[in-house]
Short mmCIF file of C-alpha atoms in Angstrom, two decimals:
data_model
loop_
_atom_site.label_atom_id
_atom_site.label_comp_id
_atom_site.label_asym_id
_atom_site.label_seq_id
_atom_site.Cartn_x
_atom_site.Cartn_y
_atom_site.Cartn_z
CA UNK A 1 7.51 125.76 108.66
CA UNK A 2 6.63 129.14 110.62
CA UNK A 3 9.22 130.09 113.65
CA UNK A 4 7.99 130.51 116.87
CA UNK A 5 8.50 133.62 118.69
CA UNK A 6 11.56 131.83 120.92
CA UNK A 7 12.72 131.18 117.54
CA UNK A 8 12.66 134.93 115.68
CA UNK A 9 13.66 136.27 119.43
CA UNK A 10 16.91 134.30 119.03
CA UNK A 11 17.74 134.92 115.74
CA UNK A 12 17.33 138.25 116.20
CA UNK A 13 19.05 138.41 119.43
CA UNK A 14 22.48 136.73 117.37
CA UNK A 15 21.89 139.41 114.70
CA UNK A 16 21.68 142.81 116.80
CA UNK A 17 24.57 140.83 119.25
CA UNK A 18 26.40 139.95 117.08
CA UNK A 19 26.41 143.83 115.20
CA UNK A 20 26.82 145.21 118.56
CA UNK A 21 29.93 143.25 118.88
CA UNK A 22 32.03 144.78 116.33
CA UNK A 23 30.07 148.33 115.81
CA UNK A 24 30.85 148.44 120.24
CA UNK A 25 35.23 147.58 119.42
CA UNK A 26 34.88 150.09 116.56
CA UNK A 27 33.55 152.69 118.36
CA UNK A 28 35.71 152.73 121.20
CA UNK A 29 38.72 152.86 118.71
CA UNK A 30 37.46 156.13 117.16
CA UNK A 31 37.36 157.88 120.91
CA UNK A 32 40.14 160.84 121.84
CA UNK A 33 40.98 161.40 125.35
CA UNK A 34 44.27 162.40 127.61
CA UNK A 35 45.97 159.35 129.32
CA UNK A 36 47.99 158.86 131.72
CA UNK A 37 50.89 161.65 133.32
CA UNK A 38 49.09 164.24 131.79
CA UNK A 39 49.92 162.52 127.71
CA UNK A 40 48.24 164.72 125.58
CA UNK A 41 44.47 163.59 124.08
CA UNK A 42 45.06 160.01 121.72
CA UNK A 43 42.86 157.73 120.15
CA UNK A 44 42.00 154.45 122.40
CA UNK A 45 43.94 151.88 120.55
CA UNK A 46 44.58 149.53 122.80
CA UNK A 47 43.51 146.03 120.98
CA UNK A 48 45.07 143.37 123.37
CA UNK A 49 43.04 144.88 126.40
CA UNK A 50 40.00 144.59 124.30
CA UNK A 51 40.71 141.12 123.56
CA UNK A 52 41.33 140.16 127.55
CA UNK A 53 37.86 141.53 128.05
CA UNK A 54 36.19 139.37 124.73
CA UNK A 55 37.80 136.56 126.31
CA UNK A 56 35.98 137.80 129.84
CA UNK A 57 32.50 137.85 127.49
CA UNK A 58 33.55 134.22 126.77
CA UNK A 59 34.54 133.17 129.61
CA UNK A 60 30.67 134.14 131.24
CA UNK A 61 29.26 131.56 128.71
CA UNK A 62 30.92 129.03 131.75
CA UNK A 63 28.26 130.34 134.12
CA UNK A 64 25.81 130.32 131.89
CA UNK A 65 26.53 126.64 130.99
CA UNK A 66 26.72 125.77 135.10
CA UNK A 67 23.09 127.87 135.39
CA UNK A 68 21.60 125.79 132.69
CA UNK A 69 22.90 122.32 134.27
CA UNK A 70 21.67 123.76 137.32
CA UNK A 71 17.76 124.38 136.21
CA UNK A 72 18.04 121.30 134.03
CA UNK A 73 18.34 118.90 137.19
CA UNK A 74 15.69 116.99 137.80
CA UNK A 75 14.36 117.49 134.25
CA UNK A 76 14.45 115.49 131.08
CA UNK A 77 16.91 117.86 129.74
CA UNK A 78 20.10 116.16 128.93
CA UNK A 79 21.93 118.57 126.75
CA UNK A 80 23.87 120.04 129.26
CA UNK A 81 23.73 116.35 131.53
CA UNK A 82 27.37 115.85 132.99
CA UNK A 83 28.82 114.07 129.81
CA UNK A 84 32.27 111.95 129.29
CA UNK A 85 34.85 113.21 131.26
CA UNK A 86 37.58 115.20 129.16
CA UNK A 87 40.82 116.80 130.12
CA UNK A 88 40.02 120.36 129.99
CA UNK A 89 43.94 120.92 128.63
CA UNK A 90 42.10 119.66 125.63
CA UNK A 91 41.34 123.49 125.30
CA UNK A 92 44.55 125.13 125.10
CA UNK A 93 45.78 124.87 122.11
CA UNK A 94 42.59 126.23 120.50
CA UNK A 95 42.49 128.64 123.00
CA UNK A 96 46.15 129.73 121.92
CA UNK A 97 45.17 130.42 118.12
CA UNK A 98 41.89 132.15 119.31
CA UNK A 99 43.81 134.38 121.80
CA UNK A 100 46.57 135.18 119.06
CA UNK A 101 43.37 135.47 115.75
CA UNK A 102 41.64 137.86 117.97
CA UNK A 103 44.05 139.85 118.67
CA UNK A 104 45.43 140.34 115.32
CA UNK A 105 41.70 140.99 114.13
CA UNK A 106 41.57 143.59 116.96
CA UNK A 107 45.01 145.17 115.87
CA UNK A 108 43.79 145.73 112.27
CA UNK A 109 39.94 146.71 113.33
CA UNK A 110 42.11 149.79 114.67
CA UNK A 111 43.53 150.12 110.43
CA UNK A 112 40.65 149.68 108.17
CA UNK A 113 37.18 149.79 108.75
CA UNK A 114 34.85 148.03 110.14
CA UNK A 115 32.52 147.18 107.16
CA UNK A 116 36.13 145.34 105.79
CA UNK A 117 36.74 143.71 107.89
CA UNK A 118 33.86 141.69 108.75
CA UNK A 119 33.76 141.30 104.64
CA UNK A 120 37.22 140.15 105.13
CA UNK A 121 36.88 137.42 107.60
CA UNK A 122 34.85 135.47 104.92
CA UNK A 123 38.60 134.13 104.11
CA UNK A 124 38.50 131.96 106.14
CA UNK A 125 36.39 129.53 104.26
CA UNK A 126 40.06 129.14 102.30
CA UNK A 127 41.91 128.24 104.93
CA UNK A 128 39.01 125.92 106.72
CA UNK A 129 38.73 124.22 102.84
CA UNK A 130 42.74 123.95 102.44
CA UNK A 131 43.43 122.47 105.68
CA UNK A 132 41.01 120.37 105.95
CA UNK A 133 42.01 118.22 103.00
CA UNK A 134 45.66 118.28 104.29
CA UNK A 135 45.42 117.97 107.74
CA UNK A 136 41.98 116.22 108.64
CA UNK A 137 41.99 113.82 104.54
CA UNK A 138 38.26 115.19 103.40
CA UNK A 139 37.52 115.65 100.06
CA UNK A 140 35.88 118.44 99.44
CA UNK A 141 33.17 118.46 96.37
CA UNK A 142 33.20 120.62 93.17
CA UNK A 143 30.90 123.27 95.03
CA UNK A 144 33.43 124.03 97.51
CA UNK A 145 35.83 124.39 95.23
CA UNK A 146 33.99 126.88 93.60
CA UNK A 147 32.99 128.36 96.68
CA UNK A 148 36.68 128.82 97.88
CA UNK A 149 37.57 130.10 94.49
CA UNK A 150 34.71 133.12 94.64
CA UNK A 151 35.80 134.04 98.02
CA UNK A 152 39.33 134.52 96.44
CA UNK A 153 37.67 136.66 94.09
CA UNK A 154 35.46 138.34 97.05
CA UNK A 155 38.41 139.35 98.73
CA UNK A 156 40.25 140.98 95.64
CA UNK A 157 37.06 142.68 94.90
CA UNK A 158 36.84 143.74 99.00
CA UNK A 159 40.65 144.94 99.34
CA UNK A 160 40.43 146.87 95.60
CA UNK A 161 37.16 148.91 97.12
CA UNK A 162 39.77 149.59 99.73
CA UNK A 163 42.56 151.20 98.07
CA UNK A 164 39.77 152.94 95.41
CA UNK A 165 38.10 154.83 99.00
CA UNK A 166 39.31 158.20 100.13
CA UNK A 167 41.52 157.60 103.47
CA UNK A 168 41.67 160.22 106.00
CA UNK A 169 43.92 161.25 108.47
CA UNK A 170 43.18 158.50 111.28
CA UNK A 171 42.79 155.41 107.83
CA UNK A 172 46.02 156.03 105.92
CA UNK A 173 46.42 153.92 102.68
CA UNK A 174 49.35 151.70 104.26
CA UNK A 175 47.55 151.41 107.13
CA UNK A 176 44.43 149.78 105.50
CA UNK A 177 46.39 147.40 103.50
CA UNK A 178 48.43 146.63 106.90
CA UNK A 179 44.97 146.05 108.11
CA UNK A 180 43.31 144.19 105.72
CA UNK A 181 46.34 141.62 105.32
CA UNK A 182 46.20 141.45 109.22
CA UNK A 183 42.33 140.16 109.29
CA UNK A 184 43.42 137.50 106.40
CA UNK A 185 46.74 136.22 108.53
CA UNK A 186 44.33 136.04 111.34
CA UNK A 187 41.63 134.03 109.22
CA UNK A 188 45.05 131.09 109.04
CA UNK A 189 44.96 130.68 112.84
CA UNK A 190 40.82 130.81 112.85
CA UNK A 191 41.32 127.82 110.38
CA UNK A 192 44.37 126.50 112.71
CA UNK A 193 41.95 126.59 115.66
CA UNK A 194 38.72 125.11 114.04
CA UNK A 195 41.08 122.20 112.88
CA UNK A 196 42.09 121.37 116.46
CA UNK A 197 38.99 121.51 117.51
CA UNK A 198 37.85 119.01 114.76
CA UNK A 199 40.34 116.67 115.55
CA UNK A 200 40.46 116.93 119.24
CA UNK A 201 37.76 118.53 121.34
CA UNK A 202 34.34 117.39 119.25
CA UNK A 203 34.66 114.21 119.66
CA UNK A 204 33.89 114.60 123.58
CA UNK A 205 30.71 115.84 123.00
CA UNK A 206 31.39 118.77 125.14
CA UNK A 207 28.35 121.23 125.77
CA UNK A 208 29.19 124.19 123.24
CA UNK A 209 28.89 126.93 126.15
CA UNK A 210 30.81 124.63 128.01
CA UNK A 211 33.75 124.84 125.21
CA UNK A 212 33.39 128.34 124.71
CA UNK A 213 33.26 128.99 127.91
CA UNK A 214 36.66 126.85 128.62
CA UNK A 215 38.65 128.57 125.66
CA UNK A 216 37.54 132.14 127.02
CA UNK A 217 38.85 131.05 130.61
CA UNK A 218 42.45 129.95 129.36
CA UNK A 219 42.71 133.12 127.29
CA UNK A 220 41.60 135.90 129.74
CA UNK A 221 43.96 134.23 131.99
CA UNK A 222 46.88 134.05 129.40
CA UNK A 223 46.42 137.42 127.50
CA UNK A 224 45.89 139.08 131.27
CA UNK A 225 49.38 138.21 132.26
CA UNK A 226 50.81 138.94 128.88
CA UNK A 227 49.77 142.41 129.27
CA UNK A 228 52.60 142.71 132.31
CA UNK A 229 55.24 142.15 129.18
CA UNK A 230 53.83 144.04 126.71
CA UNK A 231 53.65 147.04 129.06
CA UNK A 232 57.89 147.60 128.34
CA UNK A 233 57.86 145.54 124.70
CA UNK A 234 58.69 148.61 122.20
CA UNK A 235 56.25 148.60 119.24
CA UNK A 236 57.54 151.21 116.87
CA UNK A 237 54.68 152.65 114.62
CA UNK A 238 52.62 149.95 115.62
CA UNK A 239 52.14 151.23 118.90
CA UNK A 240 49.03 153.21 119.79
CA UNK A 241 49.60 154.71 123.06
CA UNK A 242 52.11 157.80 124.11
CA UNK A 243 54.88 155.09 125.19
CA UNK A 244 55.08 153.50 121.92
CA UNK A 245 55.02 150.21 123.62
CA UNK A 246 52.75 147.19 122.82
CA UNK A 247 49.93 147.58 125.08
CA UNK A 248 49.59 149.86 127.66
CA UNK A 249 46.69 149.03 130.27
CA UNK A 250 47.15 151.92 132.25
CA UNK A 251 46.90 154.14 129.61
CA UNK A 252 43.70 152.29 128.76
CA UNK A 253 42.14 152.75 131.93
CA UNK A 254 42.87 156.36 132.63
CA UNK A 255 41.29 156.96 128.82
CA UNK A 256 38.53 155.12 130.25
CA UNK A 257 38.49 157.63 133.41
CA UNK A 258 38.49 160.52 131.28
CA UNK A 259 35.88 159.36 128.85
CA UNK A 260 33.40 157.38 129.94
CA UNK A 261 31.78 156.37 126.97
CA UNK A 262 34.64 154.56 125.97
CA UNK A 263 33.60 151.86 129.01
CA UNK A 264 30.14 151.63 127.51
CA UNK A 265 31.76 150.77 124.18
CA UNK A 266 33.99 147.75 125.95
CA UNK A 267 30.69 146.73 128.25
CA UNK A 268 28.85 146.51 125.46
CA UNK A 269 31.23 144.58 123.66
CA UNK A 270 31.97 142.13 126.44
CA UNK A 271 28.43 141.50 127.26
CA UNK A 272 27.36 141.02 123.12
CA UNK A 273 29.74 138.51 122.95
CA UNK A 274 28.39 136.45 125.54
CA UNK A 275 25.26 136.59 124.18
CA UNK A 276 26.19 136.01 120.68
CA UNK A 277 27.77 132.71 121.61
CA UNK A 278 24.63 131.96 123.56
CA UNK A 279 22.15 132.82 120.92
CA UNK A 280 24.59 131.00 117.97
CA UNK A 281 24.52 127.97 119.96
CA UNK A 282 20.50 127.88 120.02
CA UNK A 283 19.88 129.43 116.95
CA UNK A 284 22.02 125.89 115.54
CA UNK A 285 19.76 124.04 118.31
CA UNK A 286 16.32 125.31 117.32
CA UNK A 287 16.58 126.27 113.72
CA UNK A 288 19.22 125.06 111.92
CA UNK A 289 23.13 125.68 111.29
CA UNK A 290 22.25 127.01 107.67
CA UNK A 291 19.97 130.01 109.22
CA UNK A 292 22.99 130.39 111.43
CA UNK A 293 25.09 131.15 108.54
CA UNK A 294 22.27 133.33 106.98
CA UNK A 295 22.40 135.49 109.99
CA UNK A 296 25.88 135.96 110.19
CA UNK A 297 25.67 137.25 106.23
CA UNK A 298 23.05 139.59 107.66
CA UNK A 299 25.38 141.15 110.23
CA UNK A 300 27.96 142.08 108.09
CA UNK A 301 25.06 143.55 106.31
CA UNK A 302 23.70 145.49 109.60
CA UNK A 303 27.55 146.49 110.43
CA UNK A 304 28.40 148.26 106.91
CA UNK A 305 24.73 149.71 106.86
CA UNK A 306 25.58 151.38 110.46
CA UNK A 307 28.80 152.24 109.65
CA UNK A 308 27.81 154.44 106.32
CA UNK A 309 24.89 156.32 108.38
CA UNK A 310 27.44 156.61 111.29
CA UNK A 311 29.63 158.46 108.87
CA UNK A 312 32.83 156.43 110.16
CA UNK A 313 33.41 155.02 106.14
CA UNK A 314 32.32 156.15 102.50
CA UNK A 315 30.51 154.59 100.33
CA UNK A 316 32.11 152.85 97.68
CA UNK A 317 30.19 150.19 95.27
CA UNK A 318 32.76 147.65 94.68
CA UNK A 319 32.30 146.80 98.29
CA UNK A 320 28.61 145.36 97.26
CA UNK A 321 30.01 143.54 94.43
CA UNK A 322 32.30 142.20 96.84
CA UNK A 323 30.05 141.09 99.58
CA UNK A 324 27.72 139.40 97.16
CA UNK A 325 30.66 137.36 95.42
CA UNK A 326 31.61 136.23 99.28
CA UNK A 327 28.18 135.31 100.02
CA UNK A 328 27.93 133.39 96.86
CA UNK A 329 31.33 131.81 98.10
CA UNK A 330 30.09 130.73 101.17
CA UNK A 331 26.44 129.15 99.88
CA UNK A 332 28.48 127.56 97.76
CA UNK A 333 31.02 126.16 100.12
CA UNK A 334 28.35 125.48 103.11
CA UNK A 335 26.55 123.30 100.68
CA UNK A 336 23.37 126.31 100.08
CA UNK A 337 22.56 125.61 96.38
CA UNK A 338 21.71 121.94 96.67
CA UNK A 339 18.26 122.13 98.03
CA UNK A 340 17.80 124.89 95.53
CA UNK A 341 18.39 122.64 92.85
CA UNK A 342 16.84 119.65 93.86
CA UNK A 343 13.67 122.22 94.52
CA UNK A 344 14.00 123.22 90.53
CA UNK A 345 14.98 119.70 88.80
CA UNK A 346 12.01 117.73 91.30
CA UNK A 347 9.32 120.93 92.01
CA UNK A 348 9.34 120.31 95.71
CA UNK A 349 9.69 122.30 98.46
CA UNK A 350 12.93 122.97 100.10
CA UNK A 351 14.20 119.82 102.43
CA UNK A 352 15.25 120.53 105.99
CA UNK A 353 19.12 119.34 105.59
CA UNK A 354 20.58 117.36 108.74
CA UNK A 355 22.49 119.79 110.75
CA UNK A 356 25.29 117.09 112.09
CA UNK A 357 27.73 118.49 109.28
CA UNK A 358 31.07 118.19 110.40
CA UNK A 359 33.08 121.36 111.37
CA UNK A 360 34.53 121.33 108.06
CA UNK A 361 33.09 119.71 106.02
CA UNK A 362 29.41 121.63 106.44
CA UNK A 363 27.94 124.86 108.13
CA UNK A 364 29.41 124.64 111.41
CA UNK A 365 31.16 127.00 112.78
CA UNK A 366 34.26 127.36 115.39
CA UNK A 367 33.13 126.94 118.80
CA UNK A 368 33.77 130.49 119.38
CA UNK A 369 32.67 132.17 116.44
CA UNK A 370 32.88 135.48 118.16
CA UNK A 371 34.18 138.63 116.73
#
C-alpha cells in the first residue's frame, strides 16, 4: 500500500530527528572554548548537563500531549481522551534507569565515536531478550535466539573495528574501550527500564507522549538538583572540566558564552528529541512498529554516513560487517523474516503484521526511545 504524504513526512521527520539528535550531542563535545575564571580553552564535556536538557526535550512531549487533548475536544478523537486514572509515581522508577542509561550513554558519546555508539546500543536486544524470560516468564522463539546470538556477534565485530581504527589525541585507545563498555552497561538499565515499564506502566493505557512526557519531568527535575552535588564530587580522569569534578554547570555555561555554537548544538539536541518521540509515536500509529524499527536502522546509517564526511571518524570496514550482523540480529529478534518466508513458501505478498506486540516480546520500543 502507497504512504501518504503525512505518512513519508513523518517518517522522515523521525529519521533526520532522530540523526540530529546524536550528530547535535556529538558536535557540541568536539567544541574548545575558555571557561570559567579565566581556565584555559577545554573541550565541552559536560554529559550530565546535556542529559538535564534531553530530559527538558522530553519533558515538552507533556505539552504537546495537553495541546493534542486540547484540539481533540469535541472531536471523535479518543487517543489522547482522559483515560484510567494512574498514579503518576508509576513513572519513577523508569524514570530513574532512563536518567542514570542516558547519562552513562552521554559519558561515553564523549569516548568513542558517534557511529559506535549508536551501532552499540543494538545490545540491548540482549538484555530486553534475557530479562524478559527471567523477570516478565516469556518464551522467546528460536528466531530470537538467533537474533540475540548475532547481536553478540555484531558487537564483537563493532568493538574489534574499534581497537583496529587509528585513535587520535582527543579518542585514546582506553578511552574507546571505556566508552564502548559504558554504552553496553547502559544498554542493562535501558532493558531494566523497558521491563518496568512492561510490568507496570502499559497496562494503564497511558497516552505515549503522556509517558514520555512524565519520565522526562521526574528526570529534569532529579538530574537538575543532582548537578548541585556533583559540582564538589571529585572525578579523577573522568572529569572533563578544569576542576576535575563531576559536572560542572558553570563551566558549561560560560563555554556556552564564549562559543555560541555550542548552544545551537544543545538546542538542537533538545528540540530533536522532542520531535523524535513525537514522530516515533505516529510513525507506530500510522504505519507500523516494524517501519519504526526500519527507520531507526536507517539513522544509525545517516549518523556514521555524516560522521565519515564530517571527518570526526575513519573509515574502517569491519564496522559494515558489523552493522549488517546487528541488523540481521534485530530482524531476527523483532520477528522481520517471517513474512519473508511465508511470502517465499505461499507466493503472496507481504502481510501487514498486528502491531499490538508486547514491549518485549515484539517491535516495540521503550517509551522513550530517545538518544
Amino acid at each position: 500500500m502507497a504512504w501518504t504524504k503525512y505518512q513519508l513526512f513523518l517518517a522522515g521527520l523521525m529519521l533526520v530527528t532522530g540523526s540530529i539528535n546524536t550528530l547535535s550531542a556529538k558536535w557540541a563535545d568536539n567544541f574548545v572554548a575558555e571557561g570559567c575564571r579565566g581556565s584555559k580553552e577545554h573541550s565541552f564535556q559536560h554529559p550530565f548537563l546535556q542529559a538535564v536538557g534531553m530530559f527538558l526535550g522530553e519533558f515538552s512531549c507533556l505539552a504537546a500531549f495537553y495541546l493534542l487533548r486540547c484540539r481533540a475536544t469535541g472531536q471523535s478523537d479518543s487517543s489522547v481522551d482522559p483515560q484510567q486514572p494512574f498514579n503518576p509515581l508509576l513513572f519513577l522508577p523508569p524514570a530513574l534507569c532512563d536518567m542514570t542509561g542516558t547519562s552513562l550513554m552521554y559519558v561515553a558519546l564523549n569516548m568513542t565515536s558517534a557511529s559506535s555508539f549508536q551501532m552499540l546500543r543494538g545490545a540491548v536486544i540482549i538484555f530486553t531478550g534475557l530479562f524478559s524470560v527471567a523477570f516478565l516468564g516469556r518464551r522467546l522463539v528460536l528466531s530470537q535466539w538467533l537474533g540475540i546470538l548475532a547481536t553478540i556477534a555484531g558487537l564483537v565485530v563493532v568493538g574489534l573495528a574499534d581497537l583496529l581504527s587509528k585513535h587520535d589525541s582527543q579518542h585514546k585507545l582506553s578511552e574507546v574501550i571505556t566508552g564502548d563498555l559504558l554504552i553496553i552497561m547502559a544498554q542493562i538499565i535501558v532493558a531494566i527500564q523497558m521491563v518496568l515499564e512492561e510490568k507496570f506502566v502499559y497496562k494503564h493505557n497511558v497516552h505515549p507522549l503522556r509517558a514520555v512526557g512524565t519520565e522526562g519531568l521526574f528526570g529534569f527535575v532529579i538530574l537538575s538538583l543532582l548537578l548541585v552535588p556533583m559540582y564538589y564530587i571529585p572525578a579523577g580522569s573522568f572529569s572533563g572540566n578544569p576542576r576535575g569534578t563531576l559536572e560542572d554547570a558553570l563551566d558549561a555555561f560560560c563555554q556556552v558564552g564564549r562559543q555560541p555554537l555550542i548552544a545551537v548544538a544543545l538546542l538542537g539536541n533538545i528540540s530533536s528529541i522532542a520531535f523524535f518521540n513525537f514522530a516515533g509515536i505516529s510513525v507506530t500509529k500510522e504505519l507500523s512498529a516494524t517501519t519504526r524499527m526500519v527507520l531507526d536502522s536507517l539513522r544509525t546509517v545517516v549518523i556514521w554516513a555524516l560522521s565519515l564526511a564530517l571527518g570526526w571518524e575513519a573509515f574502517h570496514a569491519l564496522q559494515i560487517l558489523g552493522f549488517l550482523i546487528l541488523l540481521i540480529g534485530t530482524a531476527l529478534y523483532n520477528g522481520l523474516h517471517r513474512p519473508l518466508l511465508g511470502r517465499l513458501s505461499r507466493g503472496r505478498p507481504l502481510a501487514e503484521e498486528s502491531e499490538q506486540e508486547r514491549l518485549l516480546g515484539g517491535t516495540r520500543t521503550p517509551i522513550n526511545d530517545a538518544s
